[in-house]
Amino acid sequence: DHCIANQFLIPIGMMLGADISVTKLLFEALLPATLGNILGGGVLVGGVYWYVFDSMVYNKHLLSGIREGLLGRSTRRAASVLTPSAHA
């Protein structure tokens, strides 16, 4: 369920004669859907984004350390050529 869809579709159904009360709409449709949307959208999707972007930062540091160890000074020299200097 999606709480925004329920806010539209269920009242339309009520206007067209569906046997549902406002209390049933609020407590059996909108409240559970809203809580599920908060949990699913806020916690689960947010948790996935946090995990992915946090691991990207960790992997970036890990890969730069590996490159430093494997390539030695050539990586630093190439990086200094590609990156604008603060003294320029």
Coordinates of N, CA and C in Angstrom, one line a residue:
D1 N 0.8 -1.2 0.0 CA 0.0 0.0 0.0 C 0.9 1.2 0.0
H2 N 0.3 2.3 -0.5 CA 0.9 3.6 -0.5 C -0.1 4.6 0.1
C3 N 0.4 5.3 1.1 CA -0.6 6.2 1.8 C -1.2 7.3 0.9
I4 N -0.4 7.8 0.0 CA -0.9 8.9 -0.9 C -2.0 8.3 -1.8
A5 N -1.7 7.1 -2.3 CA -2.7 6.5 -3.2 C -4.0 6.2 -2.4
N6 N -3.8 5.7 -1.1 CA -5.0 5.4 -0.3 C -5.8 6.7 0.0
Q7 N -5.1 7.8 0.1 CA -5.8 9.1 0.4 C -6.7 9.5 -0.8
F8 N -6.4 9.0 -2.0 CA -7.2 9.3 -3.2 C -8.2 8.2 -3.5
L9 N -7.7 7.0 -3.6 CA -8.6 5.9 -4.1 C -9.7 5.5 -3.2
I10 N -9.4 5.4 -1.9 CA -10.5 5.0 -0.9 C -11.6 6.1 -0.8
P11 N -11.3 7.3 -0.7 CA -12.4 8.3 -0.7 C -13.2 8.3 -2.0
I12 N -12.5 8.1 -3.2 CA -13.3 8.0 -4.4 C -14.2 6.8 -4.4
G13 N -13.7 5.7 -3.8 CA -14.5 4.5 -3.7 C -15.7 4.8 -2.7
M14 N -15.4 5.5 -1.7 CA -16.5 5.9 -0.7 C -17.6 6.7 -1.4
M15 N -17.1 7.7 -2.3 CA -18.1 8.5 -3.0 C -18.9 7.7 -4.0
L16 N -18.3 6.6 -4.5 CA -19.0 5.8 -5.5 C -19.8 4.7 -4.8
G17 N -19.8 4.6 -3.5 CA -20.7 3.7 -2.8 C -20.1 2.6 -2.1
A18 N -18.7 2.6 -1.9 CA -18.1 1.5 -1.2 C -18.5 1.5 0.3
D19 N -18.6 0.3 0.9 CA -19.0 0.2 2.3 C -17.8 0.3 3.2
I20 N -17.4 1.6 3.4 CA -16.2 1.8 4.3 C -16.5 3.1 5.0
S21 N -16.1 3.1 6.3 CA -16.4 4.3 7.1 C -15.1 5.2 7.2
V22 N -15.2 6.4 7.7 CA -14.0 7.2 7.8 C -13.1 6.7 8.9
T23 N -13.6 6.1 9.9 CA -12.8 5.4 11.0 C -12.0 4.3 10.4
K24 N -12.6 3.5 9.6 CA -12.0 2.3 8.9 C -10.9 2.9 8.0
L25 N -11.2 3.9 7.2 CA -10.2 4.5 6.3 C -9.0 5.0 7.1
L26 N -9.2 5.7 8.2 CA -8.1 6.2 9.0 C -7.2 5.2 9.7
F27 N -7.9 4.2 10.4 CA -7.2 3.3 11.2 C -6.8 2.0 10.6
E28 N -7.5 1.6 9.5 CA -7.2 0.3 8.9 C -6.5 0.5 7.5
A29 N -6.5 1.7 7.0 CA -5.9 1.9 5.7 C -4.7 2.9 5.8
L30 N -5.1 4.1 6.2 CA -4.0 5.2 6.2 C -3.0 5.0 7.2
L31 N -3.3 4.7 8.5 CA -2.3 4.6 9.5 C -1.3 3.5 9.2
P32 N -1.7 2.2 8.9 CA -0.7 1.2 8.6 C 0.1 1.5 7.4
A33 N -0.5 2.1 6.3 CA 0.2 2.4 5.1 C 1.2 3.5 5.4
T34 N 0.8 4.5 6.2 CA 1.8 5.6 6.5 C 2.9 5.1 7.3
L35 N 2.7 4.3 8.3 CA 3.8 3.7 9.1 C 4.7 2.8 8.3
G36 N 4.1 2.0 7.4 CA 4.9 1.2 6.5 C 5.7 2.0 5.5
N37 N 5.2 3.1 5.0 CA 5.9 4.0 4.2 C 7.1 4.7 4.9
I38 N 6.9 5.1 6.1 CA 7.9 5.7 6.9 C 9.0 4.7 7.2
L39 N 8.7 3.5 7.6 CA 9.7 2.4 7.8 C 10.4 2.1 6.5
G40 N 9.6 1.8 5.5 CA 10.3 1.4 4.2 C 11.1 2.4 3.6
G41 N 10.5 3.6 3.4 CA 11.2 4.7 2.7 C 12.2 5.4 3.6
G42 N 12.0 5.6 4.8 CA 12.9 6.3 5.7 C 14.0 5.5 6.2
V43 N 13.7 4.3 6.7 CA 14.7 3.5 7.4 C 15.4 2.5 6.4
L44 N 14.6 1.8 5.6 CA 15.3 0.8 4.8 C 16.0 1.4 3.6
V45 N 15.3 2.3 2.9 CA 16.0 2.9 1.7 C 17.2 3.8 2.2
G46 N 16.9 4.5 3.3 CA 18.0 5.3 3.9 C 19.2 4.5 4.3
G47 N 18.9 3.3 4.9 CA 20.0 2.4 5.3 C 20.8 1.9 4.1
V48 N 20.1 1.6 3.0 CA 20.8 1.1 1.9 C 21.7 2.2 1.3
Y49 N 21.2 3.4 1.2 CA 22.0 4.6 0.7 C 23.2 4.8 1.7
W50 N 23.0 4.8 3.0 CA 24.1 4.9 3.9 C 25.2 3.9 3.7
Y51 N 24.7 2.6 3.6 CA 25.7 1.5 3.4 C 26.5 1.7 2.2
V52 N 25.8 2.0 1.1 CA 26.5 2.1 -0.2 C 27.5 3.2 -0.2
F53 N 27.1 4.4 0.2 CA 28.0 5.6 0.1 C 29.1 5.5 1.2
D54 N 28.8 4.9 2.3 CA 29.8 4.8 3.3 C 30.9 3.8 2.9
S55 N 30.5 2.7 2.2 CA 31.4 1.7 1.7 C 32.2 2.3 0.5
M56 N 31.6 3.2 -0.2 CA 32.4 3.9 -1.3 C 33.5 4.7 -0.7
V57 N 33.3 5.4 0.3 CA 34.4 6.2 1.0 C 35.4 5.3 1.5
Y58 N 35.1 4.2 2.1 CA 36.0 3.2 2.6 C 36.8 2.6 1.5
N59 N 36.2 2.2 0.4 CA 36.9 1.6 -0.7 C 37.8 2.6 -1.4
K60 N 37.4 3.8 -1.4 CA 38.3 4.8 -2.1 C 39.6 5.0 -1.3
H61 N 39.5 5.0 0.0 CA 40.7 5.1 0.8 C 41.5 3.8 0.7
L62 N 40.9 2.6 0.6 CA 41.5 1.4 0.5 C 42.2 1.3 -0.9
L63 N 41.5 1.6 -1.9 CA 42.1 1.6 -3.3 C 43.3 2.5 -3.4
S64 N 43.2 3.7 -2.8 CA 44.3 4.7 -2.9 C 45.5 4.1 -2.2
G65 N 45.3 3.5 -1.1 CA 46.4 2.9 -0.3 C 47.0 1.7 -1.1
I66 N 46.2 0.9 -1.8 CA 46.8 -0.1 -2.6 C 47.6 0.4 -3.8
R67 N 47.0 1.5 -4.4 CA 47.8 2.1 -5.5 C 49.1 2.7 -5.1
E68 N 49.1 3.3 -3.9 CA 50.3 3.9 -3.4 C 51.4 2.8 -3.1
G69 N 50.9 1.6 -2.6 CA 51.8 0.5 -2.3 C 52.3 -0.1 -3.6
L70 N 51.5 -0.3 -4.6 CA 51.9 -1.0 -5.8 C 52.7 -0.1 -6.8
L71 N 52.3 1.1 -6.9 CA 53.0 2.0 -7.9 C 54.0 2.9 -7.3
G72 N 54.0 3.0 -6.0 CA 55.0 3.9 -5.4 C 54.9 5.4 -5.7
R73 N 55.9 6.0 -6.0 CA 55.9 7.5 -6.2 C 55.3 7.9 -7.5
S74 N 55.1 7.0 -8.5 CA 54.6 7.4 -9.8 C 53.1 7.9 -9.6
T75 N 52.4 7.3 -8.7 CA 51.0 7.7 -8.5 C 50.9 9.1 -7.9
R76 N 51.8 9.4 -7.0 CA 51.8 10.8 -6.4 C 52.2 11.8 -7.5
R77 N 53.2 11.5 -8.3 CA 53.6 12.4 -9.3 C 52.5 12.6 -10.3
A78 N 51.8 11.6 -10.7 CA 50.7 11.7 -11.7 C 49.5 12.5 -11.1
A79 N 49.3 12.3 -9.8 CA 48.2 13.0 -9.1 C 48.6 14.5 -9.0
S80 N 49.8 14.8 -8.8 CA 50.2 16.2 -8.7 C 50.1 16.9 -10.0
V81 N 50.3 16.2 -11.1 CA 50.1 16.8 -12.5 C 48.7 17.0 -12.8
L82 N 47.8 16.1 -12.4 CA 46.4 16.2 -12.7 C 45.6 17.1 -11.8
T83 N 46.1 17.3 -10.5 CA 45.4 18.1 -9.6 C 46.0 19.5 -9.5
P84 N 45.2 20.5 -9.6 CA 45.8 21.9 -9.5 C 46.4 22.1 -8.2
S85 N 47.5 22.8 -8.2 CA 48.3 23.0 -7.0 C 47.7 24.2 -6.2
A86 N 47.8 24.1 -4.9 CA 47.3 25.2 -4.0 C 48.2 26.4 -4.1
H87 N 49.4 26.2 -4.5 CA 50.3 27.4 -4.6 C 50.3 28.1 -5.9
A88 N 49.5 27.6 -6.9 CA 49.5 28.3 -8.2 C 48.6 29.5 -8.1

